[in-house]
Short mmCIF file of C-alpha atoms in Angstrom, two decimals:
data_model
loop_
_atom_site.label_atom_id
_atom_site.label_comp_id
_atom_site.label_asym_id
_atom_site.label_seq_id
_atom_site.Cartn_x
_atom_site.Cartn_y
_atom_site.Cartn_z
CA MET C 81 -23.80 14.80 -151.42
CA GLN C 82 -24.43 12.21 -154.16
CA SER C 83 -20.85 11.80 -155.29
CA SER C 84 -19.45 11.95 -151.76
CA ASP C 85 -21.84 9.12 -150.76
CA LEU C 86 -20.45 7.00 -153.58
CA LEU C 87 -16.90 7.91 -152.65
CA ARG C 88 -17.61 6.97 -149.04
CA ASP C 89 -19.00 3.55 -150.05
CA VAL C 90 -16.10 2.84 -152.38
CA VAL C 91 -13.57 3.79 -149.75
CA ILE C 92 -15.25 1.69 -147.03
CA GLY C 93 -15.55 -1.40 -149.21
CA MET C 94 -12.15 -1.03 -150.78
CA SER C 95 -10.16 -0.45 -147.62
CA ASP C 96 -11.72 -3.54 -146.02
CA GLY C 97 -11.30 -5.50 -149.24
CA LEU C 98 -7.65 -4.52 -149.34
CA THR C 99 -7.05 -5.47 -145.71
CA VAL C 100 -8.57 -8.92 -145.14
CA PRO C 101 -7.74 -10.78 -148.39
CA PHE C 102 -4.27 -9.19 -148.21
CA ALA C 103 -3.72 -10.50 -144.69
CA LEU C 104 -5.12 -13.91 -145.52
CA ALA C 105 -2.83 -14.29 -148.54
CA ALA C 106 0.17 -13.07 -146.53
CA GLY C 107 -0.65 -15.55 -143.76
CA LEU C 108 -0.92 -18.45 -146.19
CA SER C 109 2.22 -17.48 -148.10
CA GLY C 110 4.33 -18.56 -145.10
CA VAL C 111 2.87 -22.07 -144.91
CA VAL C 112 1.84 -23.30 -148.36
CA ASP C 113 4.20 -23.72 -151.30
CA SER C 114 1.64 -23.23 -154.07
CA ASN C 115 0.19 -19.87 -155.12
CA ALA C 116 -2.86 -21.69 -156.52
CA ILE C 117 -4.17 -22.43 -153.03
CA ILE C 118 -3.54 -18.85 -151.92
CA VAL C 119 -5.46 -17.51 -154.93
CA ILE C 120 -8.39 -19.89 -154.37
CA ALA C 121 -8.54 -19.07 -150.65
CA GLY C 122 -8.33 -15.37 -151.47
CA ILE C 123 -11.11 -15.56 -154.02
CA ALA C 124 -13.31 -17.57 -151.65
CA GLU C 125 -12.68 -14.92 -148.99
CA ILE C 126 -13.54 -12.10 -151.39
CA ALA C 127 -16.80 -13.84 -152.33
CA ALA C 128 -17.67 -14.41 -148.67
CA GLY C 129 -16.58 -10.98 -147.45
CA SER C 130 -18.28 -9.01 -150.20
CA ILE C 131 -21.56 -10.88 -149.71
CA ALA C 132 -21.42 -10.53 -145.92
CA MET C 133 -20.65 -6.83 -146.23
CA GLY C 134 -22.90 -6.01 -149.19
CA LEU C 135 -25.92 -8.17 -148.36
CA GLY C 136 -25.43 -7.53 -144.66
CA GLY C 137 -25.50 -3.80 -145.34
CA TYR C 138 -28.58 -4.15 -147.54
CA LEU C 139 -30.50 -6.07 -144.88
CA ALA C 140 -29.36 -3.66 -142.17
CA GLY C 141 -30.83 -0.85 -144.31
CA LYS C 142 -34.14 -2.71 -144.66
CA THR C 143 -34.22 -3.39 -140.91
CA GLU C 144 -33.63 0.27 -140.18
CA LEU C 145 -36.57 1.19 -142.43
CA ASP C 146 -38.87 -1.35 -140.71
CA HIS C 147 -37.79 -0.02 -137.33
CA TYR C 148 -38.52 3.55 -138.46
CA LYS C 149 -41.96 2.61 -139.72
CA SER C 150 -42.92 0.75 -136.55
CA GLU C 151 -41.75 3.66 -134.37
CA LEU C 152 -43.68 6.11 -136.59
CA LYS C 153 -46.85 4.10 -136.12
CA ARG C 154 -46.27 3.96 -132.36
CA GLU C 155 -45.82 7.74 -132.17
CA TYR C 156 -49.03 8.36 -134.12
CA ASP C 157 -50.84 6.00 -131.73
CA GLU C 158 -49.36 7.73 -128.70
CA VAL C 159 -50.24 11.32 -129.65
CA GLU C 160 -53.79 9.94 -130.00
CA SER C 161 -53.97 7.82 -126.84
CA VAL C 162 -51.71 9.66 -124.36
CA PRO C 163 -51.48 13.23 -125.73
CA GLU C 164 -50.65 14.78 -122.33
CA ARG C 165 -47.66 12.51 -121.81
CA GLU C 166 -46.44 13.22 -125.34
CA LYS C 167 -46.86 16.97 -124.78
CA GLN C 168 -44.79 16.64 -121.62
CA GLU C 169 -42.03 15.00 -123.69
CA VAL C 170 -42.04 17.96 -126.10
CA ARG C 171 -41.95 20.35 -123.11
CA ASP C 172 -38.99 18.37 -121.67
CA PHE C 173 -37.10 18.75 -124.93
CA PHE C 174 -37.44 22.53 -124.84
CA LYS C 175 -36.58 22.55 -121.11
CA ASP C 176 -33.41 20.52 -121.77
CA ILE C 177 -32.13 22.90 -124.43
CA GLY C 178 -32.49 25.73 -121.90
CA LEU C 179 -35.67 27.64 -122.75
CA SER C 180 -37.77 29.49 -120.15
CA LYS C 181 -41.04 28.00 -118.85
CA GLU C 182 -43.04 30.50 -120.90
CA VAL C 183 -41.35 29.69 -124.22
CA GLN C 184 -41.43 25.94 -123.45
CA GLU C 185 -45.19 26.18 -123.07
CA LYS C 186 -45.78 28.26 -126.22
CA ALA C 187 -43.51 26.10 -128.38
CA THR C 188 -45.19 22.92 -127.11
CA GLN C 189 -48.65 24.29 -127.89
CA GLU C 190 -47.56 25.26 -131.42
CA ILE C 191 -45.89 21.92 -132.17
CA SER C 192 -48.83 19.87 -130.92
CA GLN C 193 -51.42 21.78 -132.97
CA ASP C 194 -50.53 19.79 -136.08
CA LYS C 195 -50.38 16.01 -135.68
CA LYS C 196 -47.90 15.40 -138.51
CA ARG C 197 -45.60 18.18 -137.31
CA TRP C 198 -45.85 16.83 -133.77
CA VAL C 199 -45.00 13.24 -134.73
CA ASP C 200 -42.17 14.34 -137.06
CA PHE C 201 -40.73 16.35 -134.19
CA MET C 202 -40.95 13.40 -131.75
CA MET C 203 -39.36 11.01 -134.26
CA LYS C 204 -36.44 13.27 -134.96
CA TYR C 205 -35.74 14.88 -131.60
CA GLU C 206 -37.13 12.52 -128.98
CA LEU C 207 -36.06 9.29 -130.70
CA GLY C 208 -33.24 10.70 -132.84
CA LEU C 209 -34.56 8.89 -135.94
CA ASP C 210 -34.29 10.24 -139.47
CA GLU C 211 -36.36 8.60 -142.19
CA PRO C 212 -33.96 6.12 -143.82
CA ASP C 213 -33.57 6.25 -147.59
CA SER C 214 -34.14 2.64 -148.61
CA LYS C 215 -33.00 3.10 -152.23
CA ARG C 216 -29.81 4.60 -150.92
CA ALA C 217 -29.28 1.55 -148.66
CA THR C 218 -29.57 -0.82 -151.61
CA LYS C 219 -27.20 1.17 -153.79
CA SER C 220 -24.78 1.65 -150.95
CA ALA C 221 -24.68 -2.10 -150.22
CA LEU C 222 -23.96 -2.84 -153.87
CA ASN C 223 -21.22 -0.20 -154.04
CA ILE C 224 -19.57 -1.47 -150.87
CA GLY C 225 -19.74 -5.11 -152.01
CA LEU C 226 -18.27 -4.35 -155.44
CA SER C 227 -15.56 -2.15 -153.95
CA TYR C 228 -14.64 -4.99 -151.62
CA VAL C 229 -14.13 -7.20 -154.69
CA ALA C 230 -12.09 -4.52 -156.46
CA GLY C 231 -9.98 -3.96 -153.35
CA GLY C 232 -9.44 -7.67 -152.78
CA ILE C 233 -8.10 -8.26 -156.28
CA ILE C 234 -5.13 -5.94 -155.71
CA PRO C 235 -3.33 -7.98 -152.99
CA LEU C 236 -4.18 -11.25 -154.81
CA SER C 237 -2.88 -10.25 -158.25
CA PRO C 238 0.81 -11.00 -157.58
CA TYR C 239 -0.13 -14.54 -156.48
CA MET C 240 -2.05 -15.00 -159.73
CA PHE C 241 0.86 -14.07 -161.99
CA LEU C 242 3.83 -15.49 -160.09
CA SER C 243 4.55 -19.05 -159.01
CA ASP C 244 6.66 -18.45 -155.90
CA PRO C 245 4.69 -17.40 -152.75
CA ALA C 246 7.67 -15.57 -151.19
CA THR C 247 8.16 -13.29 -154.24
CA ALA C 248 4.43 -12.72 -154.64
CA LEU C 249 4.19 -11.80 -150.96
CA LYS C 250 6.77 -9.01 -151.33
CA ILE C 251 4.99 -7.45 -154.30
CA SER C 252 1.60 -7.88 -152.63
CA VAL C 253 2.84 -6.14 -149.47
CA ALA C 254 4.30 -3.21 -151.41
CA ALA C 255 1.28 -2.75 -153.70
CA THR C 256 -1.31 -3.18 -150.95
CA LEU C 257 0.32 -0.91 -148.38
CA LEU C 258 0.60 1.77 -151.06
CA CYS C 259 -3.09 1.37 -151.96
CA LEU C 260 -4.11 1.36 -148.29
CA PHE C 261 -2.21 4.61 -147.83
CA VAL C 262 -3.93 6.22 -150.83
CA PHE C 263 -7.37 4.97 -149.75
CA GLY C 264 -6.74 5.95 -146.14
CA TYR C 265 -5.90 9.42 -147.43
CA PHE C 266 -9.20 9.76 -149.32
CA LYS C 267 -11.17 8.11 -146.50
CA SER C 268 -9.84 10.72 -144.08
CA LYS C 269 -10.59 13.55 -146.49
CA VAL C 270 -14.20 12.33 -146.75
CA THR C 271 -14.63 12.08 -142.96
CA GLY C 272 -12.88 15.41 -142.44
CA VAL C 273 -9.84 14.36 -140.39
CA SER C 274 -6.11 14.81 -141.03
CA PRO C 275 -5.46 12.94 -144.32
CA ILE C 276 -1.85 11.91 -143.61
CA GLY C 277 -2.60 10.75 -140.07
CA GLY C 278 -5.66 8.82 -141.28
CA ALA C 279 -3.70 7.28 -144.16
CA LEU C 280 -1.02 6.07 -141.74
CA LYS C 281 -3.67 4.54 -139.45
CA VAL C 282 -5.37 2.63 -142.28
CA THR C 283 -1.99 1.39 -143.52
CA LEU C 284 -1.02 0.35 -140.00
CA ILE C 285 -4.21 -1.70 -139.54
CA GLY C 286 -3.50 -3.51 -142.82
CA ALA C 287 0.09 -4.20 -141.83
CA LEU C 288 -0.90 -5.43 -138.37
CA ALA C 289 -3.63 -7.67 -139.76
CA ALA C 290 -1.23 -9.17 -142.30
CA GLY C 291 1.50 -9.61 -139.67
CA ALA C 292 -0.89 -11.30 -137.27
CA ALA C 293 -2.25 -13.59 -139.97
CA PHE C 294 1.29 -14.52 -140.99
CA GLY C 295 2.21 -15.13 -137.34
CA VAL C 296 -0.72 -17.33 -136.36
CA ALA C 297 -0.62 -19.27 -139.64
CA SER C 298 3.05 -20.08 -138.99
CA LEU C 299 2.24 -21.12 -135.40
CA PHE C 300 -0.53 -23.49 -136.48
CA GLU C 301 1.44 -24.99 -139.36
CA MET D 803 -27.84 0.14 -121.44
CA GLN D 804 -24.49 -1.32 -120.33
CA SER D 805 -25.38 -4.97 -120.78
CA SER D 806 -27.28 -4.36 -124.02
CA ASP D 807 -24.22 -2.55 -125.43
CA LEU D 808 -22.10 -5.61 -124.66
CA LEU D 809 -24.74 -7.90 -126.14
CA ARG D 810 -24.83 -5.75 -129.27
CA ASP D 811 -21.03 -5.91 -129.69
CA VAL D 812 -20.94 -9.66 -129.12
CA VAL D 813 -23.71 -10.25 -131.60
CA ILE D 814 -22.11 -8.01 -134.28
CA GLY D 815 -18.67 -9.58 -133.93
CA MET D 816 -19.95 -13.10 -133.61
CA SER D 817 -22.35 -13.07 -136.53
CA ASP D 818 -19.62 -11.73 -138.84
CA GLY D 819 -17.10 -14.14 -137.32
CA LEU D 820 -19.48 -17.01 -137.97
CA THR D 821 -20.14 -15.93 -141.58
CA VAL D 822 -16.80 -15.20 -143.23
CA PRO D 823 -14.51 -17.96 -141.81
CA PHE D 824 -17.42 -20.39 -142.32
CA ALA D 825 -17.74 -19.43 -145.98
CA LEU D 826 -13.99 -19.49 -146.53
CA ALA D 827 -13.67 -22.99 -145.04
CA ALA D 828 -16.66 -24.21 -147.04
CA GLY D 829 -15.15 -22.76 -150.22
CA LEU D 830 -11.80 -24.43 -149.62
CA SER D 831 -13.36 -27.78 -148.66
CA GLY D 832 -14.40 -28.31 -152.26
CA VAL D 833 -10.90 -27.85 -153.68
CA VAL D 834 -8.26 -28.97 -151.17
CA ASP D 835 -7.96 -32.49 -149.78
CA SER D 836 -6.34 -31.60 -146.47
CA ASN D 837 -8.15 -30.09 -143.50
CA ALA D 838 -4.82 -28.68 -142.26
CA ILE D 839 -4.79 -26.04 -145.00
CA ILE D 840 -8.44 -25.16 -144.33
CA VAL D 841 -7.70 -24.72 -140.61
CA ILE D 842 -4.62 -22.56 -141.28
CA ALA D 843 -6.48 -20.42 -143.80
CA GLY D 844 -9.40 -20.11 -141.40
CA ILE D 845 -7.18 -19.07 -138.51
CA ALA D 846 -5.33 -16.55 -140.69
CA GLU D 847 -8.71 -15.13 -141.73
CA ILE D 848 -9.89 -14.90 -138.11
CA ALA D 849 -6.69 -13.06 -137.14
CA ALA D 850 -7.05 -10.66 -140.08
CA GLY D 851 -10.79 -10.16 -139.72
CA SER D 852 -10.78 -9.62 -135.97
CA ILE D 853 -7.96 -7.07 -136.22
CA ALA D 854 -9.57 -5.25 -139.14
CA MET D 855 -12.92 -5.15 -137.33
CA GLY D 856 -11.63 -4.51 -133.80
CA LEU D 857 -8.79 -2.11 -134.54
CA GLY D 858 -10.77 -0.54 -137.38
CA GLY D 859 -13.64 0.08 -134.95
CA TYR D 860 -11.27 1.49 -132.35
CA LEU D 861 -9.71 3.94 -134.81
CA ALA D 862 -13.13 4.90 -136.16
CA GLY D 863 -14.13 5.77 -132.58
CA LYS D 864 -11.00 7.91 -132.13
CA THR D 865 -11.64 9.64 -135.45
CA GLU D 866 -15.20 10.39 -134.43
CA LEU D 867 -13.93 11.99 -131.20
CA ASP D 868 -11.37 14.11 -133.09
CA HIS D 869 -14.06 15.20 -135.53
CA TYR D 870 -16.36 16.14 -132.63
CA LYS D 871 -13.64 18.17 -130.93
CA SER D 872 -12.70 20.07 -134.10
CA GLU D 873 -16.36 20.89 -134.83
CA LEU D 874 -16.84 22.02 -131.22
CA LYS D 875 -13.91 24.39 -131.53
CA ARG D 876 -15.28 25.70 -134.83
CA GLU D 877 -18.71 26.36 -133.31
CA TYR D 878 -17.18 28.26 -130.36
CA ASP D 879 -15.19 30.35 -132.85
CA GLU D 880 -18.28 31.02 -134.97
CA VAL D 881 -20.57 32.18 -132.17
CA GLU D 882 -17.75 34.63 -131.38
CA SER D 883 -16.91 35.81 -134.91
CA VAL D 884 -20.25 35.57 -136.78
CA PRO D 885 -22.92 35.63 -134.00
CA GLU D 886 -25.67 36.96 -136.29
CA ARG D 887 -25.25 34.14 -138.79
CA GLU D 888 -25.23 31.58 -135.97
CA LYS D 889 -28.37 33.14 -134.47
CA GLN D 890 -30.03 32.83 -137.88
CA GLU D 891 -29.20 29.11 -137.89
CA VAL D 892 -30.90 28.70 -134.50
CA ARG D 893 -33.91 30.66 -135.79
CA ASP D 894 -34.02 28.40 -138.88
CA PHE D 895 -34.10 25.32 -136.68
CA PHE D 896 -37.17 26.60 -134.81
CA LYS D 897 -38.76 27.68 -138.10
CA ASP D 898 -38.23 24.21 -139.59
CA ILE D 899 -39.93 22.44 -136.68
CA GLY D 900 -42.96 24.67 -137.25
CA LEU D 901 -42.88 27.41 -134.61
CA SER D 902 -44.37 30.89 -135.13
CA LYS D 903 -42.11 33.87 -135.84
CA GLU D 904 -42.67 35.19 -132.33
CA VAL D 905 -41.65 31.96 -130.56
CA GLN D 906 -38.72 31.47 -132.98
CA GLU D 907 -37.40 34.86 -131.93
CA LYS D 908 -37.86 34.34 -128.19
CA ALA D 909 -36.35 30.86 -128.23
CA THR D 910 -33.36 32.08 -130.26
CA GLN D 911 -32.73 34.95 -127.82
CA GLU D 912 -32.88 32.57 -124.84
CA ILE D 913 -30.57 29.98 -126.39
CA SER D 914 -27.96 32.52 -127.44
CA GLN D 915 -27.75 34.17 -124.02
CA ASP D 916 -25.46 31.43 -122.75
CA LYS D 917 -22.49 30.54 -124.94
CA LYS D 918 -22.14 26.92 -123.76
CA ARG D 919 -25.88 26.29 -124.13
CA TRP D 920 -25.79 27.87 -127.58
CA VAL D 921 -22.83 25.80 -128.81
CA ASP D 922 -24.25 22.58 -127.31
CA PHE D 923 -27.49 23.27 -129.14
CA MET D 924 -25.72 23.87 -132.47
CA MET D 925 -23.60 20.75 -132.11
CA LYS D 926 -26.55 18.54 -131.39
CA TYR D 927 -29.31 19.97 -133.58
CA GLU D 928 -27.57 21.82 -136.40
CA LEU D 929 -24.78 19.27 -136.91
CA GLY D 930 -26.49 16.23 -135.38
CA LEU D 931 -23.39 15.38 -133.35
CA ASP D 932 -23.47 13.77 -129.90
CA GLU D 933 -20.29 13.78 -127.85
CA PRO D 934 -18.74 10.35 -128.52
CA ASP D 935 -17.80 8.18 -125.55
CA SER D 936 -14.16 7.27 -126.30
CA LYS D 937 -13.85 4.65 -123.53
CA ARG D 938 -16.94 2.98 -124.90
CA ALA D 939 -15.35 2.91 -128.40
CA THR D 940 -12.26 1.12 -127.11
CA LYS D 941 -14.23 -1.44 -125.14
CA SER D 942 -16.63 -1.96 -127.99
CA ALA D 943 -13.78 -2.60 -130.45
CA LEU D 944 -12.25 -5.17 -128.11
CA ASN D 945 -15.60 -6.91 -127.57
CA ILE D 946 -16.31 -7.04 -131.31
CA GLY D 947 -12.82 -8.34 -132.13
CA LEU D 948 -12.95 -11.07 -129.47
CA SER D 949 -16.47 -12.07 -130.48
CA TYR D 950 -15.27 -12.39 -134.07
CA VAL D 951 -12.63 -14.85 -132.87
CA ALA D 952 -15.17 -16.79 -130.78
CA GLY D 953 -17.60 -16.88 -133.70
CA GLY D 954 -14.92 -17.96 -136.17
CA ILE D 955 -13.84 -20.93 -134.07
CA ILE D 956 -17.27 -22.57 -134.38
CA PRO D 957 -17.25 -23.23 -138.17
CA LEU D 958 -13.55 -24.19 -138.05
CA SER D 959 -13.80 -26.74 -135.22
CA PRO D 960 -15.01 -29.68 -137.34
CA TYR D 961 -12.02 -29.21 -139.66
CA MET D 962 -9.72 -29.32 -136.63
CA PHE D 963 -11.00 -32.64 -135.33
CA LEU D 964 -11.75 -34.51 -138.55
CA SER D 965 -9.45 -35.46 -141.39
CA ASP D 966 -11.90 -35.54 -144.31
CA PRO D 967 -12.97 -32.10 -145.69
CA ALA D 968 -16.33 -33.37 -147.02
CA THR D 969 -17.43 -34.72 -143.61
CA ALA D 970 -16.14 -31.67 -141.76
CA LEU D 971 -18.03 -29.43 -144.19
CA LYS D 972 -21.36 -31.12 -143.38
CA ILE D 973 -20.89 -30.71 -139.61
CA SER D 974 -19.61 -27.15 -140.06
CA VAL D 975 -22.65 -26.20 -142.15
CA ALA D 976 -25.11 -27.68 -139.65
CA ALA D 977 -23.41 -26.18 -136.58
CA THR D 978 -22.83 -22.75 -138.15
CA LEU D 979 -26.30 -22.31 -139.62
CA LEU D 980 -27.77 -23.21 -136.24
CA CYS D 981 -25.53 -20.68 -134.49
CA LEU D 982 -26.30 -18.02 -137.10
CA PHE D 983 -29.99 -18.58 -136.52
CA VAL D 984 -29.60 -18.25 -132.74
CA PHE D 985 -27.41 -15.12 -133.08
CA GLY D 986 -29.71 -13.65 -135.71
CA TYR D 987 -32.54 -14.14 -133.24
CA PHE D 988 -30.77 -12.24 -130.46
CA LYS D 989 -29.45 -9.60 -132.88
CA SER D 990 -33.02 -8.89 -134.00
CA LYS D 991 -34.27 -8.77 -130.40
CA VAL D 992 -31.58 -6.17 -129.59
CA THR D 993 -32.44 -4.02 -132.63
CA GLY D 994 -36.17 -4.42 -132.00
CA VAL D 995 -37.29 -6.21 -135.18
CA SER D 996 -39.09 -9.52 -135.68
CA PRO D 997 -36.71 -12.14 -134.16
CA ILE D 998 -37.66 -15.05 -136.43
CA GLY D 999 -37.52 -12.94 -139.60
CA GLY D 1000 -34.19 -11.46 -138.56
CA ALA D 1001 -32.79 -14.88 -137.65
CA LEU D 1002 -33.75 -16.22 -141.08
CA LYS D 1003 -32.07 -13.25 -142.81
CA VAL D 1004 -28.80 -13.69 -140.91
CA THR D 1005 -28.82 -17.43 -141.64
CA LEU D 1006 -29.54 -16.75 -145.30
CA ILE D 1007 -26.58 -14.35 -145.63
CA GLY D 1008 -24.30 -16.99 -144.11
CA ALA D 1009 -25.61 -19.70 -146.43
CA LEU D 1010 -25.31 -17.45 -149.52
CA ALA D 1011 -21.77 -16.39 -148.59
CA ALA D 1012 -20.73 -20.02 -148.09
CA GLY D 1013 -22.44 -21.11 -151.30
CA ALA D 1014 -20.77 -18.32 -153.29
CA ALA D 1015 -17.35 -19.08 -151.79
CA PHE D 1016 -17.79 -22.76 -152.60
CA GLY D 1017 -18.90 -21.89 -156.15
CA VAL D 1018 -16.11 -19.48 -157.03
CA ALA D 1019 -13.45 -21.67 -155.40
CA SER D 1020 -14.59 -24.60 -157.53
CA LEU D 1021 -14.54 -22.41 -160.65
CA PHE D 1022 -10.99 -21.24 -160.02
CA GLU D 1023 -9.66 -24.65 -159.09
#
């Protein structure tokens, strides 16, 4: 699981990093005549996007942990203060999955004999909450943020090394669509769907985003 | 649930839409002397970001549905071809939640009597998969994309109506941080965490993203 978590983070960050800075640079390439401005705008976007994604993900992880802890406390309070109602909720779970009245009753009695077991059961199956791994959230946020930066540098590179926006745009389009295809392929492999279909979808989103950015930038020129 | 789903989408799209175009515009305001370029870059970013977020969300929803369907098919095949192994997995579930051997056995027999009940149980509790609502995914993607656009217009407006980047930046910072605070407040209410704390976090991410964009843009000038 460890290495597939990392792969997942890298792919998420990198495919977004490839898409938005790519589209922004493409959009600007139609309306400004200096690659310097495109590079500066792209770098500003990468800084903003990676922080929003990375730090946003980190804080979302912390929030999830706080939410888990407050719900855990509430469940411990409830099995103490309204045990009959909580037992009924356990019984309802076993009823919903299709067990007979007799087995519902026995299972409920066994679960509610041990307070920790009871609360763990309620957290997971009544509320659908797994204990979040807060270290994982931090690492994941960092991986996603850094992958966004790495992804964003690819579409910007041609603008850094060439002086003409139109030429840089062509190379950026070719390089980025290729990378989007490759990352879409791995992304789909990780999530277990058809790799070629997924790769085409990811590439299509990038192309549409870049086309739209180019279109609206030209309109507003 | 309906209206809170909409609220959730609006808040997600809008807080990201407020953050990234805001930071990009702030970053550019330090290095270009024309608001026209800032507005064009901002609009290109909004087009790119809303498509990446909206269409990306839509395709993620479709992928989730495909994944669910392929797992469902696999489970139906497995209860047919390896029923004993599948029964053992049901038994393991009841063992893990702390039931006695006797109740494990009875519950497993009852669940596996009905093939649909059995597969539904495996999908939900072995694999942790709920049937995704594909209509909801489409609507949600559209709501998030449009909210990104609505959010992005707020930080850009001052650059549209003023000619001096430095003045526009000040108004943009004040207006956007205020909006981020308000949206952070509602976002936290929806997710059930402390509203003031959450509002401060969302505002802080926006301020850090804008500060970083301004910093790196100045460095690369």
